[in-house]
Short mmCIF file of C-alpha atoms in Angstrom, two decimals:
data_model
loop_
_atom_site.label_atom_id
_atom_site.label_comp_id
_atom_site.label_asym_id
_atom_site.label_seq_id
_atom_site.Cartn_x
_atom_site.Cartn_y
_atom_site.Cartn_z
CA MET F 36 24.10 164.53 -74.24
CA ASP F 37 20.49 165.37 -75.11
CA PHE F 38 18.10 166.89 -72.58
CA ASP F 39 15.09 166.90 -74.92
CA LEU F 40 12.30 164.46 -74.16
CA PRO F 41 11.95 161.70 -76.76
CA ARG F 42 9.56 162.70 -79.54
CA ASP F 43 7.32 159.68 -78.91
CA LEU F 44 7.02 160.61 -75.24
CA VAL F 45 5.98 164.16 -76.14
CA ASP F 46 3.44 162.72 -78.55
CA TYR F 47 2.10 160.41 -75.87
CA LEU F 48 1.61 163.33 -73.46
CA ALA F 49 -0.47 165.00 -76.17
CA GLU F 50 -2.44 161.77 -76.63
CA LEU F 51 -3.13 161.65 -72.89
CA ASP F 52 -4.21 165.29 -72.85
CA ALA F 53 -6.61 164.62 -75.71
CA PHE F 54 -8.03 161.61 -73.87
CA ILE F 55 -8.53 163.69 -70.73
CA ASP F 56 -10.31 166.41 -72.70
CA ARG F 57 -12.46 163.89 -74.54
CA GLU F 58 -13.34 161.37 -71.81
CA ILE F 59 -12.31 162.45 -68.32
CA ALA F 60 -13.09 166.18 -68.17
CA PRO F 61 -16.70 165.64 -69.37
CA LEU F 62 -17.13 162.90 -66.75
CA GLN F 63 -15.88 165.29 -64.08
CA ALA F 64 -18.32 167.96 -65.28
CA GLN F 65 -21.44 165.80 -65.34
CA ASP F 66 -23.87 165.09 -62.47
CA ASP F 67 -22.23 167.75 -60.30
CA ASN F 68 -19.09 165.65 -59.99
CA GLU F 69 -17.26 168.95 -59.63
CA ARG F 70 -18.30 168.80 -55.97
CA PHE F 71 -15.44 166.33 -55.49
CA PHE F 72 -12.89 168.88 -56.75
CA ASP F 73 -14.13 172.39 -55.87
CA HIS F 74 -14.47 173.96 -52.40
CA ARG F 75 -16.85 171.14 -51.38
CA ARG F 76 -14.30 168.41 -52.11
CA GLU F 77 -13.49 167.22 -48.59
CA TRP F 78 -17.15 167.05 -47.57
CA ALA F 79 -18.25 165.43 -50.84
CA ARG F 80 -15.58 162.76 -50.60
CA THR F 81 -15.81 161.94 -46.90
CA ASP F 82 -18.47 159.89 -45.13
CA PHE F 83 -18.02 161.55 -41.77
CA GLU F 84 -20.68 159.36 -40.16
CA ASN F 85 -18.96 156.15 -41.26
CA GLY F 86 -15.51 156.41 -39.77
CA GLY F 87 -14.43 159.10 -42.22
CA LEU F 88 -14.23 156.57 -45.07
CA PRO F 89 -14.45 157.62 -48.72
CA ARG F 90 -18.05 157.91 -49.88
CA PRO F 91 -19.09 155.07 -52.22
CA GLU F 92 -20.12 157.52 -54.95
CA TRP F 93 -16.64 159.10 -54.85
CA GLU F 94 -14.94 155.75 -55.23
CA ALA F 95 -17.39 154.78 -57.98
CA LEU F 96 -16.44 157.91 -59.94
CA LEU F 97 -12.74 157.07 -59.63
CA ALA F 98 -13.46 153.52 -60.78
CA GLU F 99 -15.34 154.76 -63.84
CA ALA F 100 -12.41 157.01 -64.79
CA ARG F 101 -10.01 154.06 -64.44
CA HIS F 102 -12.22 151.81 -66.53
CA ARG F 103 -12.36 154.40 -69.32
CA ALA F 104 -8.58 154.75 -69.17
CA ASP F 105 -8.16 150.98 -69.28
CA ARG F 106 -10.40 150.65 -72.33
CA ALA F 107 -8.34 153.35 -74.03
CA GLY F 108 -5.10 151.50 -73.27
CA HIS F 109 -3.63 154.00 -70.77
CA LEU F 110 -4.28 152.62 -67.28
CA ARG F 111 -1.76 149.76 -67.50
CA PHE F 112 0.88 151.78 -69.38
CA GLY F 113 3.61 151.09 -66.82
CA LEU F 114 3.04 147.33 -66.80
CA PRO F 115 4.66 144.77 -69.13
CA ALA F 116 2.92 143.99 -72.40
CA ALA F 117 2.11 140.51 -71.04
CA PHE F 118 -0.32 142.21 -68.63
CA GLY F 119 -1.84 144.51 -71.23
CA GLY F 120 0.63 147.35 -70.57
CA ARG F 121 3.11 149.21 -72.73
CA ASP F 122 6.31 148.44 -70.80
CA GLY F 123 6.39 152.05 -69.61
CA SER F 124 9.84 153.02 -68.33
CA ASN F 125 10.70 154.88 -65.14
CA LEU F 126 11.53 157.98 -67.19
CA TRP F 127 8.22 157.95 -69.03
CA MET F 128 6.25 157.31 -65.85
CA ALA F 129 8.03 160.15 -64.05
CA VAL F 130 7.38 162.60 -66.88
CA ILE F 131 3.72 161.54 -67.10
CA ARG F 132 3.19 161.91 -63.36
CA GLU F 133 4.78 165.35 -63.35
CA HIS F 134 2.68 166.37 -66.35
CA PHE F 135 -0.55 165.25 -64.70
CA ALA F 136 0.13 166.98 -61.39
CA ALA F 137 1.13 170.17 -63.18
CA ARG F 138 -2.38 170.30 -64.69
CA GLY F 139 -3.85 170.87 -61.22
CA LEU F 140 -6.69 169.09 -59.44
CA GLY F 141 -8.81 166.80 -61.54
CA LEU F 142 -10.26 163.36 -62.12
CA HIS F 143 -7.33 162.52 -64.38
CA ASN F 144 -4.90 162.31 -61.46
CA ASP F 145 -6.24 162.95 -57.99
CA LEU F 146 -3.82 164.22 -55.38
CA GLN F 147 -5.60 162.69 -52.40
CA ASN F 148 -5.56 158.94 -52.97
CA GLU F 149 -3.04 157.96 -55.68
CA HIS F 150 -5.73 157.60 -58.34
CA SER F 151 -4.48 158.18 -61.88
CA ILE F 152 -5.54 157.31 -65.41
CA VAL F 153 -1.98 156.00 -65.80
CA ALA F 154 -1.81 153.72 -62.81
CA ASN F 155 1.01 152.60 -60.59
CA ASN F 156 0.51 148.84 -60.02
CA PRO F 157 3.39 147.69 -57.81
CA PHE F 158 1.57 144.67 -56.42
CA VAL F 159 1.13 143.13 -59.87
CA LEU F 160 4.89 142.97 -60.39
CA ALA F 161 5.52 141.88 -56.79
CA ILE F 162 3.19 138.90 -57.23
CA ARG F 163 4.76 138.14 -60.61
CA ASP F 164 8.28 138.18 -59.15
CA PHE F 165 7.63 136.54 -55.77
CA GLY F 166 4.37 134.62 -56.10
CA SER F 167 3.99 130.92 -56.65
CA PRO F 168 2.28 129.82 -59.89
CA ALA F 169 -0.94 129.28 -57.94
CA GLN F 170 -0.72 132.75 -56.36
CA CYS F 171 -0.07 134.33 -59.74
CA ASP F 172 -3.06 132.55 -61.24
CA GLU F 173 -5.31 133.57 -58.37
CA LEU F 174 -4.27 137.19 -57.97
CA ILE F 175 -2.77 138.88 -61.01
CA GLN F 176 -5.74 138.89 -63.39
CA GLY F 177 -7.97 139.69 -60.44
CA MET F 178 -5.89 142.77 -59.65
CA LEU F 179 -5.96 143.89 -63.27
CA ASP F 180 -9.76 143.78 -63.45
CA GLU F 181 -10.10 145.03 -59.83
CA ARG F 182 -11.80 141.93 -58.44
CA VAL F 183 -8.77 141.47 -56.18
CA ARG F 184 -7.42 144.30 -54.04
CA LEU F 185 -4.32 144.00 -51.90
CA THR F 186 -3.32 146.16 -48.98
CA PHE F 187 0.02 146.37 -47.20
CA GLY F 188 0.51 145.47 -43.53
CA LEU F 189 4.00 146.51 -42.43
CA THR F 190 3.86 149.46 -40.01
CA GLU F 191 2.68 148.85 -36.44
CA PRO F 192 1.49 151.08 -33.60
CA GLN F 193 4.91 150.86 -31.95
CA HIS F 194 7.09 150.27 -35.01
CA GLY F 195 7.38 152.29 -38.21
CA SER F 196 10.82 152.94 -39.66
CA ASP F 197 12.18 150.23 -37.32
CA ALA F 198 10.24 147.53 -39.15
CA THR F 199 12.73 144.80 -38.20
CA HIS F 200 11.54 145.20 -34.61
CA MET F 201 7.89 144.47 -35.50
CA ALA F 202 5.88 142.72 -32.82
CA THR F 203 3.58 140.74 -35.13
CA ARG F 204 4.37 137.03 -35.01
CA ALA F 205 3.52 134.11 -37.29
CA VAL F 206 4.08 130.75 -35.60
CA SER F 207 3.98 127.37 -37.33
CA GLU F 208 0.76 125.59 -36.47
CA ALA F 209 -1.19 122.83 -38.20
CA ARG F 210 -4.98 122.93 -38.32
CA HIS F 211 -7.39 120.44 -39.82
CA GLY F 212 -4.45 118.35 -40.97
CA ARG F 213 -2.82 121.24 -42.88
CA ALA F 214 0.47 122.96 -42.10
CA GLY F 215 0.25 126.69 -41.69
CA PHE F 216 0.83 129.70 -39.46
CA ARG F 217 -1.00 131.33 -36.57
CA ILE F 218 -0.71 135.09 -36.73
CA ASP F 219 -1.02 137.52 -33.83
CA GLY F 220 -0.30 141.23 -33.94
CA GLU F 221 -1.50 144.63 -35.02
CA LYS F 222 -0.85 146.83 -38.04
CA MET F 223 -1.28 150.55 -38.74
CA TRP F 224 -1.97 152.48 -41.95
CA THR F 225 -3.23 149.41 -43.83
CA THR F 226 -4.54 151.69 -46.57
CA GLY F 227 -7.56 150.43 -48.49
CA MET F 228 -8.51 147.70 -46.03
CA HIS F 229 -12.18 148.68 -46.31
CA THR F 230 -12.29 147.29 -49.88
CA ALA F 231 -9.31 144.89 -49.79
CA THR F 232 -9.64 141.18 -50.48
CA HIS F 233 -6.20 140.38 -49.04
CA CYS F 234 -3.61 141.95 -46.78
CA VAL F 235 0.05 141.35 -47.57
CA LEU F 236 1.01 141.05 -43.93
CA PHE F 237 4.58 141.07 -42.66
CA ALA F 238 5.33 139.07 -39.51
CA ARG F 239 8.35 137.65 -37.78
CA THR F 240 8.61 133.92 -38.35
CA ASN F 241 12.20 133.42 -37.13
CA GLY F 242 15.17 135.28 -35.67
CA ARG F 243 15.45 138.07 -33.15
CA ASP F 244 14.10 141.59 -33.06
CA GLY F 245 16.25 143.75 -35.31
CA ASP F 246 17.22 140.93 -37.66
CA ALA F 247 16.42 141.57 -41.31
CA ARG F 248 16.13 137.81 -41.85
CA GLY F 249 13.24 136.05 -40.23
CA ILE F 250 10.41 138.30 -41.44
CA SER F 251 7.94 136.74 -43.86
CA ALA F 252 5.15 138.10 -46.03
CA LEU F 253 1.83 136.27 -45.82
CA LEU F 254 -1.30 136.69 -47.93
CA VAL F 255 -4.09 137.00 -45.37
CA PRO F 256 -7.72 137.15 -46.59
CA ALA F 257 -9.20 140.42 -45.40
CA LYS F 258 -12.29 138.63 -44.04
CA ALA F 259 -10.39 135.83 -42.31
CA GLU F 260 -11.53 134.96 -38.81
CA GLY F 261 -9.58 137.01 -36.29
CA VAL F 262 -8.97 139.99 -38.60
CA LYS F 263 -10.58 143.09 -37.13
CA ILE F 264 -10.52 146.74 -38.18
CA GLU F 265 -10.14 148.49 -34.84
CA GLU F 266 -10.44 152.09 -36.03
CA TYR F 267 -9.95 154.37 -39.00
CA LEU F 268 -7.36 157.01 -38.25
CA TRP F 269 -8.58 160.48 -39.18
CA THR F 270 -5.79 162.35 -40.87
CA PHE F 271 -4.77 165.83 -41.99
CA ASN F 272 -6.00 164.79 -45.42
CA MET F 273 -9.52 163.35 -45.47
CA PRO F 274 -11.25 161.04 -46.29
CA THR F 275 -9.37 158.28 -44.51
CA ASP F 276 -8.94 154.69 -45.54
CA HIS F 277 -6.01 154.08 -43.20
CA PRO F 278 -7.09 151.76 -40.37
CA ARG F 279 -5.47 150.09 -37.42
CA VAL F 280 -6.10 146.38 -37.83
CA SER F 281 -5.68 143.61 -35.27
CA PHE F 282 -4.86 139.99 -36.13
CA THR F 283 -5.81 137.62 -33.33
CA ASN F 284 -5.33 133.88 -33.69
CA VAL F 285 -5.54 134.26 -37.47
CA TRP F 286 -4.60 131.09 -39.30
CA VAL F 287 -3.38 130.76 -42.89
CA PRO F 288 -2.03 127.68 -44.70
CA GLU F 289 1.67 127.52 -45.51
CA ASP F 290 0.96 128.24 -49.19
CA ALA F 291 -0.11 131.74 -48.08
CA VAL F 292 3.58 132.67 -47.71
CA LEU F 293 4.53 135.10 -50.46
CA GLY F 294 8.12 134.74 -51.58
CA PRO F 295 10.80 133.04 -49.51
CA LEU F 296 10.06 132.16 -45.90
CA ASP F 297 12.01 134.54 -43.63
CA GLY F 298 12.89 136.71 -46.64
CA GLY F 299 9.81 138.90 -46.79
CA LEU F 300 11.54 142.24 -46.48
CA ALA F 301 12.76 141.84 -50.07
CA ILE F 302 9.12 142.20 -51.11
CA ALA F 303 8.74 145.39 -49.09
CA GLN F 304 11.79 146.79 -50.90
CA HIS F 305 10.77 145.45 -54.33
CA PHE F 306 8.97 148.53 -55.60
CA VAL F 307 10.20 151.25 -53.25
CA HIS F 308 12.45 152.97 -55.80
CA GLU F 309 9.83 153.06 -58.54
CA ASN F 310 7.26 154.38 -56.07
CA ARG F 311 9.60 157.05 -54.76
CA ILE F 312 10.71 158.42 -58.12
CA ARG F 313 7.14 158.55 -59.43
CA GLN F 314 5.84 160.16 -56.28
CA ALA F 315 8.69 162.69 -56.41
CA ALA F 316 7.63 163.55 -59.96
CA SER F 317 4.06 164.15 -58.78
CA SER F 318 5.31 166.47 -56.05
CA LEU F 319 7.44 168.29 -58.61
CA GLY F 320 4.46 168.77 -60.92
CA ALA F 321 2.29 170.07 -58.09
CA ALA F 322 5.03 172.47 -56.99
CA ASP F 323 5.33 173.75 -60.55
CA TYR F 324 1.56 174.26 -60.65
CA CYS F 325 1.66 176.28 -57.40
CA VAL F 326 4.43 178.52 -58.72
CA ARG F 327 2.75 179.14 -62.09
CA GLU F 328 -0.61 179.89 -60.51
CA SER F 329 1.04 182.32 -58.11
CA VAL F 330 2.82 184.13 -60.93
CA ARG F 331 -0.42 184.40 -62.89
CA TYR F 332 -2.34 185.75 -59.90
CA ALA F 333 0.42 188.22 -59.01
CA ARG F 334 0.21 189.68 -62.52
CA GLU F 335 -3.58 189.99 -62.33
CA ARG F 336 -3.97 191.34 -58.79
CA LYS F 337 -3.51 195.11 -58.54
CA PRO F 338 -3.43 196.36 -54.95
CA PHE F 339 -2.82 200.11 -54.68
CA GLY F 340 -3.22 200.31 -58.47
CA GLU F 341 -0.11 198.27 -59.34
CA GLU F 342 0.45 194.62 -60.17
CA LEU F 343 1.25 192.60 -57.08
CA ALA F 344 4.09 191.08 -59.11
CA ARG F 345 5.95 194.42 -59.09
CA ASN F 346 6.98 193.79 -55.49
CA GLN F 347 10.29 192.03 -54.99
CA GLY F 348 8.85 190.52 -51.83
CA ILE F 349 6.53 188.59 -54.16
CA GLN F 350 9.08 187.99 -56.91
CA PHE F 351 12.06 186.64 -55.01
CA PRO F 352 10.41 183.75 -53.10
CA LEU F 353 8.80 182.57 -56.34
CA VAL F 354 12.12 182.94 -58.18
CA GLU F 355 13.75 180.66 -55.62
CA LEU F 356 10.97 178.09 -55.93
CA ALA F 357 11.03 178.22 -59.74
CA THR F 358 14.80 177.67 -59.67
CA GLN F 359 14.43 174.64 -57.44
CA VAL F 360 11.70 173.25 -59.69
CA GLU F 361 14.00 173.48 -62.71
CA MET F 362 16.94 171.86 -60.92
CA LEU F 363 14.84 169.10 -59.38
CA ARG F 364 13.22 168.29 -62.72
CA LEU F 365 16.65 167.56 -64.19
CA LEU F 366 17.67 165.35 -61.26
CA ILE F 367 14.42 163.37 -61.31
CA ARG F 368 14.59 162.75 -65.06
CA LYS F 369 18.27 161.87 -64.96
CA THR F 370 17.73 159.46 -62.05
CA ALA F 371 14.68 157.85 -63.67
CA TRP F 372 16.65 157.43 -66.90
CA GLN F 373 19.56 155.85 -65.00
CA MET F 374 17.15 153.44 -63.29
CA ASP F 375 16.09 152.27 -66.73
CA GLN F 376 19.72 151.46 -67.65
CA MET F 377 20.25 148.77 -65.00
CA PRO F 378 18.55 145.71 -63.47
CA LYS F 379 16.34 146.45 -60.48
CA PRO F 380 18.75 144.95 -57.86
CA GLN F 381 21.47 147.34 -59.04
CA VAL F 382 19.27 150.37 -58.39
CA GLU F 383 19.47 149.73 -54.64
CA LYS F 384 23.25 149.46 -54.81
CA GLN F 385 24.02 152.27 -57.26
CA LEU F 386 21.18 154.80 -57.22
CA SER F 387 19.13 154.56 -54.05
CA ASP F 388 20.73 157.73 -52.68
CA LYS F 389 19.74 159.70 -55.79
CA VAL F 390 16.18 158.35 -55.62
CA SER F 391 16.03 159.44 -51.98
CA MET F 392 17.38 162.88 -52.88
CA CYS F 393 14.64 163.30 -55.46
CA ASN F 394 11.92 162.11 -53.16
CA TYR F 395 12.59 163.95 -49.93
CA TRP F 396 13.45 167.21 -51.66
CA ALA F 397 10.42 167.11 -53.95
CA ASN F 398 8.12 166.50 -51.00
CA ARG F 399 9.64 169.38 -49.08
CA LEU F 400 9.55 171.65 -52.13
CA VAL F 401 5.86 171.13 -52.89
CA CYS F 402 4.94 171.96 -49.30
CA GLU F 403 6.94 175.18 -49.55
CA ALA F 404 5.39 176.00 -52.93
CA ALA F 405 1.83 175.39 -51.71
CA ASP F 406 2.47 177.50 -48.61
CA ARG F 407 3.91 180.32 -50.73
CA ALA F 408 0.94 180.09 -53.12
CA MET F 409 -1.41 180.57 -50.17
CA GLN F 410 0.57 183.63 -49.10
CA VAL F 411 0.65 185.19 -52.56
CA HIS F 412 -3.08 184.62 -53.02
CA GLY F 413 -3.87 186.04 -49.58
CA GLY F 414 -7.19 185.17 -48.00
CA ILE F 415 -8.55 183.39 -51.07
CA GLY F 416 -5.38 181.26 -51.14
CA TYR F 417 -6.07 180.09 -47.59
CA SER F 418 -9.65 179.21 -48.52
CA ARG F 419 -10.84 175.98 -50.05
CA HIS F 420 -11.85 177.86 -53.17
CA LYS F 421 -8.23 177.47 -54.25
CA PRO F 422 -6.46 174.09 -54.38
CA PHE F 423 -3.35 174.99 -52.41
CA GLU F 424 -4.49 173.80 -48.99
CA HIS F 425 -5.51 170.51 -50.61
CA ILE F 426 -2.12 170.16 -52.29
CA TYR F 427 -0.33 170.94 -49.04
CA ARG F 428 -2.37 168.47 -46.99
CA HIS F 429 -1.85 165.67 -49.49
CA HIS F 430 1.86 166.10 -50.08
CA ARG F 431 2.73 166.78 -46.45
CA ARG F 432 2.14 163.08 -45.77
CA TYR F 433 4.98 162.08 -48.06
CA ARG F 434 7.53 163.67 -45.79
CA ILE F 435 6.59 160.78 -43.48
CA THR F 436 5.34 157.92 -45.67
CA GLU F 437 7.26 156.13 -48.44
CA GLY F 438 10.19 156.44 -46.02
CA SER F 439 10.35 159.57 -43.86
CA GLU F 440 12.64 162.31 -45.08
CA GLU F 441 14.96 161.60 -42.14
CA ILE F 442 15.28 157.95 -43.19
CA GLN F 443 15.92 159.00 -46.77
CA MET F 444 18.51 161.55 -45.68
CA ARG F 445 20.21 158.76 -43.74
CA LYS F 446 20.34 156.76 -46.96
CA VAL F 447 21.94 159.69 -48.78
CA ALA F 448 24.41 160.15 -45.93
CA GLY F 449 25.32 156.48 -46.02
CA HIS F 450 26.31 156.81 -49.68
CA LEU F 451 27.92 160.21 -49.22
CA PHE F 452 30.15 159.15 -46.32
CA GLY F 453 30.93 155.69 -47.67
CA TYR F 454 29.00 153.58 -45.16
CA MET F 455 27.03 151.98 -47.99
CA GLY F 456 26.73 152.08 -51.77
CA PRO F 457 29.44 151.97 -54.45
CA ASN F 458 31.91 154.04 -52.42
CA ARG F 459 31.78 151.81 -49.35
CA THR F 460 34.97 149.81 -50.02
CA ALA F 461 37.01 152.84 -51.06
CA ALA F 462 35.92 154.82 -48.02
CA SER F 463 36.67 151.93 -45.67
CA THR F 464 40.11 151.51 -47.19
CA ALA F 465 40.85 155.21 -46.89
CA ALA F 466 39.85 155.14 -43.23
#
């Protein structure tokens, strides 16, 4: 048993750090781009007069950072070599994401919108694994060079975790001599719709409410007739690119179906484990950053002539957080490594409870760490001149999205009590 990171992974982290120092940090420093990261960040990023959308100059800066990372061979690291990547494993991606977040706020890995110089590209693999040859030809290269942008239409105003009860319907209907589907419904949190070319929309095509079968995924052009952005939902963490979108008498041909008809939920589950473990690693890195910054400040601050750190009321909460950081790091890396040892379908059966443990606990931990960092730093910690409020507002969302922590705890409970997972048969027999 060896808990040391592989030497080549350590070397790659150093290579990434050197790239950030050489290419990304200078870009962040030029043309007052620091306004997107210092106390002005929310105002610089947000077009408050345009629905709260990201400002074009903010998104252009992120795009330039990605393009530099792509030219250097880093952006597609997690993708297969066939797509210009390096076949990055779950373990490597988790360690990289933790490392980036632990550096603090910066253009290398923004905590507000999933931007990173080592990207997570779940749609590329979903199209590869579920798309028809024509869909692959149309979409994959376009996604890689950012001509094609997909968004995800699953959640609805009245249905979130209960996705199998979705109200959106796709009914078979021919138009102009072509077979296809008429779509009617409404979706929430269709992130990125303002720049998307397509929405991967989930709709019931067969079966009854509550059935897992009978839901299909359809590739709907974002500008199709009948697609309307109703509003952008202003959130705790601005800017917003999370609209409510209506689909009224929208028609798509039958070749717009992605994957098997009536089997669309498999696509929704396709990348959930990779997303959750990587996002957990980011939360871990941010929590570690909050703890280290608090320790540093407590040693520097000298109220009443003594270091703030001398007080056990300061020490003990940070000790508890630091302990949880260390324990969670081991669980995340072990789980990511185990994911790399088995085919993707086996992860759902064997490890989904561990992935959920990592994710919900990391998201809770970073919120606690950011809150404690505010308290240790006092008034300046509550201000926007420190990054802790930004970290809290970003990571608080993940206790709801990517599967709420209650849903993930249910998954853990299902494995723990033998209702699902590898212990299901044994538990049923014992009962």
